mmCIF file of C-alpha atoms in Angstrom:
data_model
loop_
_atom_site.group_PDB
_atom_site.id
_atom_site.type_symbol
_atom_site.label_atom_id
_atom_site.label_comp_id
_atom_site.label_asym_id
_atom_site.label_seq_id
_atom_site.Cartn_x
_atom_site.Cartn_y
_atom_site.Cartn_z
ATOM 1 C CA UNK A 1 13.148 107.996 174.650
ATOM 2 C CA UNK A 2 13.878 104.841 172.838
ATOM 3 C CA UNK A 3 14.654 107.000 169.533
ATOM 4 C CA UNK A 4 17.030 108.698 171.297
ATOM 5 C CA UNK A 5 19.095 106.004 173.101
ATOM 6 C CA UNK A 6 19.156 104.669 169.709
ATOM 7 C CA UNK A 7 20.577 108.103 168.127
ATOM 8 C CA UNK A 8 23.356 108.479 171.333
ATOM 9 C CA UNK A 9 24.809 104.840 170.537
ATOM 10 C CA UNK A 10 24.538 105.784 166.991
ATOM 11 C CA UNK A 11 26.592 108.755 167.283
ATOM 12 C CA UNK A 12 29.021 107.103 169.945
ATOM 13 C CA UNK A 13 29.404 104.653 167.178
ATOM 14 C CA UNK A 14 30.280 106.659 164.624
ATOM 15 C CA UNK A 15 32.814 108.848 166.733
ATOM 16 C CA UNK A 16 34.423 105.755 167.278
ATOM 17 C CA UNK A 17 34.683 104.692 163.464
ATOM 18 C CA UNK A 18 35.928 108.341 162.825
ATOM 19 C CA UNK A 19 38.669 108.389 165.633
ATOM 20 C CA UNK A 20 39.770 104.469 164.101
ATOM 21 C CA UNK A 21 39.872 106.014 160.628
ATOM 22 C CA UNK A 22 42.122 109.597 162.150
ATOM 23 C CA UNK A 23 44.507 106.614 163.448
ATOM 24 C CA UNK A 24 44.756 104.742 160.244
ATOM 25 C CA UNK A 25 45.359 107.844 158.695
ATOM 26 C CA UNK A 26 48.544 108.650 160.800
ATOM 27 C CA UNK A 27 52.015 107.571 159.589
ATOM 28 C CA UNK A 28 55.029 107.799 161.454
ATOM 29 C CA UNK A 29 58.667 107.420 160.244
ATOM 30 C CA UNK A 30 61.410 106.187 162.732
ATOM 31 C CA UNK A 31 64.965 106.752 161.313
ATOM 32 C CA UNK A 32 67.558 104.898 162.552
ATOM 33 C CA UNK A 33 71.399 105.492 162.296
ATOM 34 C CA UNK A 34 72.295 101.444 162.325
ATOM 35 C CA UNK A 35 69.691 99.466 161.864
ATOM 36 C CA UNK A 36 71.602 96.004 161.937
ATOM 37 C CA UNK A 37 71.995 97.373 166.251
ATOM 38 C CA UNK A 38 70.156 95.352 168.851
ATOM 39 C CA UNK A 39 69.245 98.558 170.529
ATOM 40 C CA UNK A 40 67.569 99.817 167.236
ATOM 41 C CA UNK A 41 65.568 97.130 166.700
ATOM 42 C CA UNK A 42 64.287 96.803 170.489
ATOM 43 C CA UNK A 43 63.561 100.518 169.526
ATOM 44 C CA UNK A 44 61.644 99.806 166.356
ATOM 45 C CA UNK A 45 59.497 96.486 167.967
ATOM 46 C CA UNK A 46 58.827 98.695 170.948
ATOM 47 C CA UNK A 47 57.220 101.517 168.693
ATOM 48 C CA UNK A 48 55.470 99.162 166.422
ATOM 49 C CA UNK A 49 54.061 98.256 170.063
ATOM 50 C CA UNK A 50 53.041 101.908 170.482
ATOM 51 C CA UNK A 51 51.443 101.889 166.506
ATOM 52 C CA UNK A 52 49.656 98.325 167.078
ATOM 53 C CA UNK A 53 47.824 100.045 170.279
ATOM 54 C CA UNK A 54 46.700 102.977 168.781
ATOM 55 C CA UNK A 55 45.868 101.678 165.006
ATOM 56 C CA UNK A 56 48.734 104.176 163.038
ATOM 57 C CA UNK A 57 51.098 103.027 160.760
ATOM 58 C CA UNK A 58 54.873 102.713 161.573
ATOM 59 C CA UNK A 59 57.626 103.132 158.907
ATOM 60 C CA UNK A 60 60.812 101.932 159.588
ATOM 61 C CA UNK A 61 64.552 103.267 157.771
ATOM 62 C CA UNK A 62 67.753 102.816 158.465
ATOM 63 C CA UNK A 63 70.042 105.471 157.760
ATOM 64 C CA UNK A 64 73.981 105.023 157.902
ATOM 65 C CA UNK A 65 74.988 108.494 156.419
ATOM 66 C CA UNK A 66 73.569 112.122 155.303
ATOM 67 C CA UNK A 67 72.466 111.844 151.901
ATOM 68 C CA UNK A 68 70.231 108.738 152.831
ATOM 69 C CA UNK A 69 68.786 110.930 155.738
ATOM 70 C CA UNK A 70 67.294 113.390 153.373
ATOM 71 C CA UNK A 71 66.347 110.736 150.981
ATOM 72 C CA UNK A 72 64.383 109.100 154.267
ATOM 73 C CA UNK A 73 62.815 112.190 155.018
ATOM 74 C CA UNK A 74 61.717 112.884 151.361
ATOM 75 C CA UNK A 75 60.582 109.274 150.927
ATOM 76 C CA UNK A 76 58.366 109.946 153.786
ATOM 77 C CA UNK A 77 56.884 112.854 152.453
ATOM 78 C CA UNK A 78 55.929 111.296 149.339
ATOM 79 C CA UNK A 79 54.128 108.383 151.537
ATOM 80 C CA UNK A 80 51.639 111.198 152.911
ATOM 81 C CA UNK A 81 53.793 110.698 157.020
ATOM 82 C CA UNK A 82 52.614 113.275 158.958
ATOM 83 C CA UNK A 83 56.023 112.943 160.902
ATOM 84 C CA UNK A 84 59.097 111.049 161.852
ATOM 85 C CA UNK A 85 61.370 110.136 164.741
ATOM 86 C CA UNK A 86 65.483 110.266 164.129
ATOM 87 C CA UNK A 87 68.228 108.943 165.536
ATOM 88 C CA UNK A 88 70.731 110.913 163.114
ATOM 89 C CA UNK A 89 74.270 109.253 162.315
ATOM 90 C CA UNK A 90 75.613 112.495 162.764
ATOM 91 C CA UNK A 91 74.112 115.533 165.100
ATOM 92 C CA UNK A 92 75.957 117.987 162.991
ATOM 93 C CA UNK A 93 73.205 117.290 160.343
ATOM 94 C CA UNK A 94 70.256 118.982 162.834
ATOM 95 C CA UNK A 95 70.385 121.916 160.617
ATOM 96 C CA UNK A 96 69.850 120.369 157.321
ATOM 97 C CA UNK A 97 67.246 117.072 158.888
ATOM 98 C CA UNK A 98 64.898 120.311 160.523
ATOM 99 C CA UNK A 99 65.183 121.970 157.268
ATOM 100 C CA UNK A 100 63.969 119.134 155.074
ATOM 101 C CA UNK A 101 61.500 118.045 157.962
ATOM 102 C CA UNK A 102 59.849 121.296 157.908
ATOM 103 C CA UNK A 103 59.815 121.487 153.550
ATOM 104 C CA UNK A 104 58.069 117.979 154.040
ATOM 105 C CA UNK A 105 56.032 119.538 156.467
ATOM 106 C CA UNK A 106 56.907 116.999 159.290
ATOM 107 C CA UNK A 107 56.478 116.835 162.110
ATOM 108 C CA UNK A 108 60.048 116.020 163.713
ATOM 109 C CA UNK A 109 61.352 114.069 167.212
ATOM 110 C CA UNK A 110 64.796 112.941 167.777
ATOM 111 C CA UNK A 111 65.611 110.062 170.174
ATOM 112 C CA UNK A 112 69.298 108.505 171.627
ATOM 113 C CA UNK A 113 71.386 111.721 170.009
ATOM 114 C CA UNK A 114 70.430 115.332 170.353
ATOM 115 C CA UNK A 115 70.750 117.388 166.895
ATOM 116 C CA UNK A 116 72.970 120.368 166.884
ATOM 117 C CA UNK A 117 73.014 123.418 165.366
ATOM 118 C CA UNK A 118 75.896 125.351 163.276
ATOM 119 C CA UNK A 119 77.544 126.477 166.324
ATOM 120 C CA UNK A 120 77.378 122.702 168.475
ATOM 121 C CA UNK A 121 74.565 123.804 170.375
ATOM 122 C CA UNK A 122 71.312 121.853 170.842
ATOM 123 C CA UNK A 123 67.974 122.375 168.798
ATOM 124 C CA UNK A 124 66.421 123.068 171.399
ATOM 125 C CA UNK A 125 62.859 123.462 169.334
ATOM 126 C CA UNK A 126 63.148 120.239 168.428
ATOM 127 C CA UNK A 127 61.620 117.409 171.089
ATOM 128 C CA UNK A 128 64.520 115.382 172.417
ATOM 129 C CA UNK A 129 64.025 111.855 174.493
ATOM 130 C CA UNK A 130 67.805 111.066 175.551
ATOM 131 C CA UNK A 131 69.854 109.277 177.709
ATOM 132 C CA UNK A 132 71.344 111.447 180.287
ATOM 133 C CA UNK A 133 74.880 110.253 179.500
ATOM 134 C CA UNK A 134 76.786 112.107 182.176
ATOM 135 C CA UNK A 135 74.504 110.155 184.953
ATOM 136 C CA UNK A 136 75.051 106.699 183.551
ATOM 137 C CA UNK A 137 78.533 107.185 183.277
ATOM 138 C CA UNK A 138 78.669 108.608 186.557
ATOM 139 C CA UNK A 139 76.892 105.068 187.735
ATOM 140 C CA UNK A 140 79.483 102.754 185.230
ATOM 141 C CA UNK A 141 82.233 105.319 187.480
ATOM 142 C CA UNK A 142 80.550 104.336 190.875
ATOM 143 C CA UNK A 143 80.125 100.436 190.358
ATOM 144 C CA UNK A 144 83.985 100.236 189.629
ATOM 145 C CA UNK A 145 84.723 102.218 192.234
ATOM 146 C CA UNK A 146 82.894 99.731 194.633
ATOM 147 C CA UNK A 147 84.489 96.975 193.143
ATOM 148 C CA UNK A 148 87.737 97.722 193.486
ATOM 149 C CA UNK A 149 86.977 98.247 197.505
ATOM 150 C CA UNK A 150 85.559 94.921 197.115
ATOM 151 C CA UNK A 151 88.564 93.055 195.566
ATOM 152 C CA UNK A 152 90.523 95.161 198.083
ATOM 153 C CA UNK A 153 93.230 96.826 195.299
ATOM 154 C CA UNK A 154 95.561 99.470 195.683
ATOM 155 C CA UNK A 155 93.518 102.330 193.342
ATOM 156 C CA UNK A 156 97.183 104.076 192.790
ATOM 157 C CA UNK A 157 98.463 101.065 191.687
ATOM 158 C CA UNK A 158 95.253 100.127 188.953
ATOM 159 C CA UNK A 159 95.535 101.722 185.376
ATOM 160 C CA UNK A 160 92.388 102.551 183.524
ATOM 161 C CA UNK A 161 91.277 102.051 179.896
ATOM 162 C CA UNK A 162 89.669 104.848 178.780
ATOM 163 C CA UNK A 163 88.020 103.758 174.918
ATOM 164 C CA UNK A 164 86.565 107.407 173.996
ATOM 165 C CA UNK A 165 85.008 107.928 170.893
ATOM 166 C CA UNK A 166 85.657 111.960 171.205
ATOM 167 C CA UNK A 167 83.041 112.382 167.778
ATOM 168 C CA UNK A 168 79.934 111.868 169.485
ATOM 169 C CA UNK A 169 79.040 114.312 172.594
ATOM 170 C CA UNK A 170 77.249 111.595 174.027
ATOM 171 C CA UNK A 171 80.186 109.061 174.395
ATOM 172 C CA UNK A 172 82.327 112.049 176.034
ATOM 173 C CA UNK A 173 79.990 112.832 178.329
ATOM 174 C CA UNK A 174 79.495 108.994 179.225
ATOM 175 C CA UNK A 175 83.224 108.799 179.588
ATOM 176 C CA UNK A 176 83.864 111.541 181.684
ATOM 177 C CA UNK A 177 80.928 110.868 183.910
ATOM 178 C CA UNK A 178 82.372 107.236 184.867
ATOM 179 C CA UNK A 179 86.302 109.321 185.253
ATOM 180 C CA UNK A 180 84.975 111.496 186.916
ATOM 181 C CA UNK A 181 83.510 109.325 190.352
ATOM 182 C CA UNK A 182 86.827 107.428 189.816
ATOM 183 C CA UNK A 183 89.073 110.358 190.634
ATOM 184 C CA UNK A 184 86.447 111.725 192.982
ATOM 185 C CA UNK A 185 87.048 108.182 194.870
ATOM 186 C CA UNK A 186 91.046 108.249 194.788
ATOM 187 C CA UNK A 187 91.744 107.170 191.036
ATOM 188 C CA UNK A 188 94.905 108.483 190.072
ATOM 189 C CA UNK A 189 94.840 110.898 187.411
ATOM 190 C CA UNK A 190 98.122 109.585 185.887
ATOM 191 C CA UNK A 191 97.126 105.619 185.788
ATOM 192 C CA UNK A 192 93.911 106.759 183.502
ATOM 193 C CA UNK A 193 95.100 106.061 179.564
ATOM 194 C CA UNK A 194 92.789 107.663 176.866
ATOM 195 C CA UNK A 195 92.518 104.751 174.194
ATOM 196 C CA UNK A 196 90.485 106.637 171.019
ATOM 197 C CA UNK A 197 88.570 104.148 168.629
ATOM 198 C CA UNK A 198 88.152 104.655 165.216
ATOM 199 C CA UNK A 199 84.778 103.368 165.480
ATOM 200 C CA UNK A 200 82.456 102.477 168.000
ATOM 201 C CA UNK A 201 82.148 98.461 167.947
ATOM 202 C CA UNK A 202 84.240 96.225 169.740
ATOM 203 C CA UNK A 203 87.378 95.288 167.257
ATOM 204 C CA UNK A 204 88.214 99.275 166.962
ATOM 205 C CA UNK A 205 88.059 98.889 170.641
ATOM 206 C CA UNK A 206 89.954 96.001 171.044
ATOM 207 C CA UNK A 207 92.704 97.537 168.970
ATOM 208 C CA UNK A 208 93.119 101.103 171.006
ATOM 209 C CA UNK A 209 92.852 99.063 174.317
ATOM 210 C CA UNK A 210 95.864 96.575 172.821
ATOM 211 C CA UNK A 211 98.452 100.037 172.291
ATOM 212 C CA UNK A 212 97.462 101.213 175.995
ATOM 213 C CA UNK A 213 98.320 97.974 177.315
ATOM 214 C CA UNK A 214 101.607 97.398 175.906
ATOM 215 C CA UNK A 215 102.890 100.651 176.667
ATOM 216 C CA UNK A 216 101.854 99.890 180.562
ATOM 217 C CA UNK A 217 103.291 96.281 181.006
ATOM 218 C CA UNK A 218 103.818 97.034 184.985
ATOM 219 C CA UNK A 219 100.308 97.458 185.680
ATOM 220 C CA UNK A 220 98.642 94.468 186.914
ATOM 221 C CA UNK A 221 95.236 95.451 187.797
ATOM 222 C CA UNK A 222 92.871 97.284 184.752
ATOM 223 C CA UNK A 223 89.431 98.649 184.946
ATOM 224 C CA UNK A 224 87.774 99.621 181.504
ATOM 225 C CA UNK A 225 84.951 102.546 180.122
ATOM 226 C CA UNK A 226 82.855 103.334 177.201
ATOM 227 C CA UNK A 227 80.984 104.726 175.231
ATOM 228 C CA UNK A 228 78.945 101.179 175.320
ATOM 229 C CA UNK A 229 79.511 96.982 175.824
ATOM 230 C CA UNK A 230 80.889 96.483 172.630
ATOM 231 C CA UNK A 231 83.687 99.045 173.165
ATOM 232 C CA UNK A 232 84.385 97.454 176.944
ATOM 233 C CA UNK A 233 84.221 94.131 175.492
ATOM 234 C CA UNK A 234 86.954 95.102 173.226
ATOM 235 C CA UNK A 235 89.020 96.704 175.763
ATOM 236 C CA UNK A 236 88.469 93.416 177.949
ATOM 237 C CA UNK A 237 89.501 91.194 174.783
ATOM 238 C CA UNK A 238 92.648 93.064 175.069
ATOM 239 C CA UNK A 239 93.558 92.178 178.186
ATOM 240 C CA UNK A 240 92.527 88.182 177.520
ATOM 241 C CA UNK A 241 95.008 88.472 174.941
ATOM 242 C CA UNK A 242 97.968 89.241 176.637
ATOM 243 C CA UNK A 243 97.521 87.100 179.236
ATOM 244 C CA UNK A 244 95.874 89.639 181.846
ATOM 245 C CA UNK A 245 93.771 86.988 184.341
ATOM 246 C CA UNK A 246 89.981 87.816 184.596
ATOM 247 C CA UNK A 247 90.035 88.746 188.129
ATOM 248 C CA UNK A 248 92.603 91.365 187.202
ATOM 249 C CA UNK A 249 90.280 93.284 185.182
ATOM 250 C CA UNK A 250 86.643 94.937 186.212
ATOM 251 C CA UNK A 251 85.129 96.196 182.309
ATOM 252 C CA UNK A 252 81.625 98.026 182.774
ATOM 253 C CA UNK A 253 79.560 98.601 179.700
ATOM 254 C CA UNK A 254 76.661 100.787 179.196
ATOM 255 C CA UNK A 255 73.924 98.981 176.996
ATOM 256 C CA UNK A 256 73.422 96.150 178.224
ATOM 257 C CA UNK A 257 73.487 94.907 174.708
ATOM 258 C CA UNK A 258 73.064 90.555 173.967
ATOM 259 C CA UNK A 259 76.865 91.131 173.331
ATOM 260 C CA UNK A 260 77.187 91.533 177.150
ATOM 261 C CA UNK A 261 74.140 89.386 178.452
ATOM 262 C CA UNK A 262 76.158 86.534 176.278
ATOM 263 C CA UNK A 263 79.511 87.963 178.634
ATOM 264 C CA UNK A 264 77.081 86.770 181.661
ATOM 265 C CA UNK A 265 76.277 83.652 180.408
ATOM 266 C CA UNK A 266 79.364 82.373 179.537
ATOM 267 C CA UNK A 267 81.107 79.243 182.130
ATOM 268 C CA UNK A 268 83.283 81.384 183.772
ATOM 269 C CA UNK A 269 83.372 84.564 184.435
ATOM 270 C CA UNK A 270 85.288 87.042 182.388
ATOM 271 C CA UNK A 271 86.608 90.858 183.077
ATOM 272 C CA UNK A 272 83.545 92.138 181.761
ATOM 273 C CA UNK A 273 82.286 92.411 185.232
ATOM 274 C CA UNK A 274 78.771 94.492 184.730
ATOM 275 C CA UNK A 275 76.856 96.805 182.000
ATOM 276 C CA UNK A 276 74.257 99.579 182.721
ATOM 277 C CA UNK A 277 71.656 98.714 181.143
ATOM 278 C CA UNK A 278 69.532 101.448 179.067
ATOM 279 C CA UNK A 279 65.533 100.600 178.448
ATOM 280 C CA UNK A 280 64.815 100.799 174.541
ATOM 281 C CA UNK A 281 61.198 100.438 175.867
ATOM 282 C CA UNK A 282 60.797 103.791 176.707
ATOM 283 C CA UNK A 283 62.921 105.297 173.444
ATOM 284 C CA UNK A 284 60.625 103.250 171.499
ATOM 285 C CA UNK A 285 57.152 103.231 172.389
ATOM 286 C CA UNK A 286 56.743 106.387 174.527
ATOM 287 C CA UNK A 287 58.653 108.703 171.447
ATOM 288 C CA UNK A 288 56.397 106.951 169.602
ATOM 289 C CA UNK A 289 53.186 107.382 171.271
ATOM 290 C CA UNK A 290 54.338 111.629 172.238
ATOM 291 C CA UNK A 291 54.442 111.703 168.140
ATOM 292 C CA UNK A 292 50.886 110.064 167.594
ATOM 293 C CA UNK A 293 49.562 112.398 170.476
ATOM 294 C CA UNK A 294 51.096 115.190 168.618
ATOM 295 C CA UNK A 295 49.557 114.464 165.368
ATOM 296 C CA UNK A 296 46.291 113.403 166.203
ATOM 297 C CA UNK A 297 45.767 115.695 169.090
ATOM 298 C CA UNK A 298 47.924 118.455 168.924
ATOM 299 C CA UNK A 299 50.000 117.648 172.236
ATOM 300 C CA UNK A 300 53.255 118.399 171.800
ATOM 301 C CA UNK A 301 56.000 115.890 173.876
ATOM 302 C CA UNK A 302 58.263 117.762 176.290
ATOM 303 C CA UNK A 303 60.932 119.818 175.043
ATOM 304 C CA UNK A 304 63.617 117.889 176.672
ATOM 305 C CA UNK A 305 63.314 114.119 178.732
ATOM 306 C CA UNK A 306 66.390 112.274 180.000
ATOM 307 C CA UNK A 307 65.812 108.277 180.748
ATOM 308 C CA UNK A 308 68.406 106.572 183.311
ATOM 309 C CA UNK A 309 70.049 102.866 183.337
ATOM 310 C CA UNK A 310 70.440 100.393 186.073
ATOM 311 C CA UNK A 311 73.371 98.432 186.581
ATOM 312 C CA UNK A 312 73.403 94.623 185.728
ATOM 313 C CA UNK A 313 75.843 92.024 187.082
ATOM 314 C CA UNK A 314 76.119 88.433 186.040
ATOM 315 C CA UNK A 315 74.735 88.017 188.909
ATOM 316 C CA UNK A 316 71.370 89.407 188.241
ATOM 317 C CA UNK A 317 71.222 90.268 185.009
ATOM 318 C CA UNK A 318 68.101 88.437 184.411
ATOM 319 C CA UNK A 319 65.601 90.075 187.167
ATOM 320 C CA UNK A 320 67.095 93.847 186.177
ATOM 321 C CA UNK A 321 66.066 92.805 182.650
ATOM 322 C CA UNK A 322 62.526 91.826 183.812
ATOM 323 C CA UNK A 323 62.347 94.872 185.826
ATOM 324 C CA UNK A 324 63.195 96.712 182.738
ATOM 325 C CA UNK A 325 60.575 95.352 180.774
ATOM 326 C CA UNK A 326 62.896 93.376 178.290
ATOM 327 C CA UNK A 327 61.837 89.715 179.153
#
């Protein structure tokens, strides 16, 4: 009996040592499209959270354009990764990254930006973990909406700032969704002012908002969307610089990047009135863990899975944070 309770612990032993050794063995890449980001770094120290846990190794590359997206995926190949997470700079490359994934025989995920194929549609054999744009934008649409009530304005009388970034699918949709609840509430169609940025960080922003407002110098009351804080932020620098008082303006963001917790903690309160904030726990460490699961034990992660954000105020920024898992 004794010889074999001695065997079973044996064995249990050793099927441990053999399942730590599979997990040393895995290697993950996770691509990024700007690494310098806050939200891409929260991504990559949430994975490496997900790769501490379950013993794998976690390789992390930043890729601004194309050609260093194939060179990422080929470097990974070389290293012996059994497969790699992407946030793509561009989703017009999905047919080219699933091409060069597949002669690297990788395994691929993408996260934040869905690849598309020749025609604009999604890859849909391609695991996705997203954002669902349309429903954050919708909530960015419904907290201005409130506020407005709140301050008591006339909504025919308010014009909006409308920074679109009309490149990336995801920053329509997130546009559109916070337009569309405005309208739906009694925004007029006519007071809403596209503003298009040439890029998608705040002095781009600031720029388009600045041509929108001096073409509307009658308008005394401005509420401001996004694609994210940084281009509210610059549409709410706009207004600061011509002399627009804070309590004229409600900005919502969608990030809730440190760009707009710093907005909170500032003295006084500005026009940047709120930001939705998106989790990069869950883009992080759950694509992460779906893409050791899939490796190690075959399980492929859902086709298709849509995270949600939650609206922070200055107010109480700090305990949506901590429900959020970021402090």
């Amino acid at each position: 009996m004794r010889i074999w309770k001695h065997a079973a612990l044996a064995g249990a032993a050793l099927m441990i040592a053999i399942g730590s050794a599979a997990a040393q063995d895995v290697k993950i890449g996770f691509i990024v499209k700007q690494p310098e980001e806050p939200w891409f770094q929260d991504e990559w120290k949430f994975a490496q959270q997900a790769a501490k846990e379950k013993g794998f190794t976690l390789v992390e590359i930043g890729a601004q354009d194309g050609e260093k997206v194939q060179s990422a995926i080929d470097n990974l190949g070389a290293q012996g990764a059994q497969g790699f997470i992407i946030c793509t700079p561009d989703v017009k490359l999905g047919p080219g990254i699933a091409a060069k994934a597949a002669a690297n025989d990788l395994k691929l995920m993408t996260v934040d930006d869905r690849l598309v194929d020749n025609e604009g549609k999604p890859i849909e054999s391609v695991p996705h973990m997203g954002i669902s744009a349309t429903k954050i934008g919708e909530t960015v649409g419904q907290a201005i909406a409130d506020e407005i009530k709140s301050r008591g304005w006339d909504m025919p009388q308010v014009g909006m700032i409308k920074v679109s970034y009309d490149q990336l699918p995801t920053a329509v949709d997130r546009v559109e969704g916070a337009t569309s609840v405005l309208q739906k509430a009694g925004f007029p169609a006519d007071h809403i002012f596209n503003a298009p940025q040439a890029k998608t960080d705040t002095e781009a922003a600031l720029n388009a908002a600045t041509t929108v407002i001096n073409a509307h110098p009658d308008i005394k009351h401005w509420v401001a969307v996004g694609l994210n804080d940084e281009a509210v932020l610059g549409a709410v620098r706009a207004t600061e610089s011509v002399g627009i008082p804070p309590e004229n303006v409600i900005g919502v963001g969608i990030g809730g990047a440190d760009s707009a917790i710093n907005e909170f903690k500032k003295p006084n309160p500005t026009g940047f009135f709120g930001t939705v904030i998106i989790s990069p726990k869950r883009h992080g460490y759950e694509t992460a863990l779906d893409m050791y699961d899939w490796i190690a034990n075959g399980k492929e992660p859902d086709k298709l899975t849509l995270t949600s954000g939650q609206l922070a105020t200055r107010a109480d920024y700090q305990k949506v944070r901590q429900d959020l898992g970021l402090q």
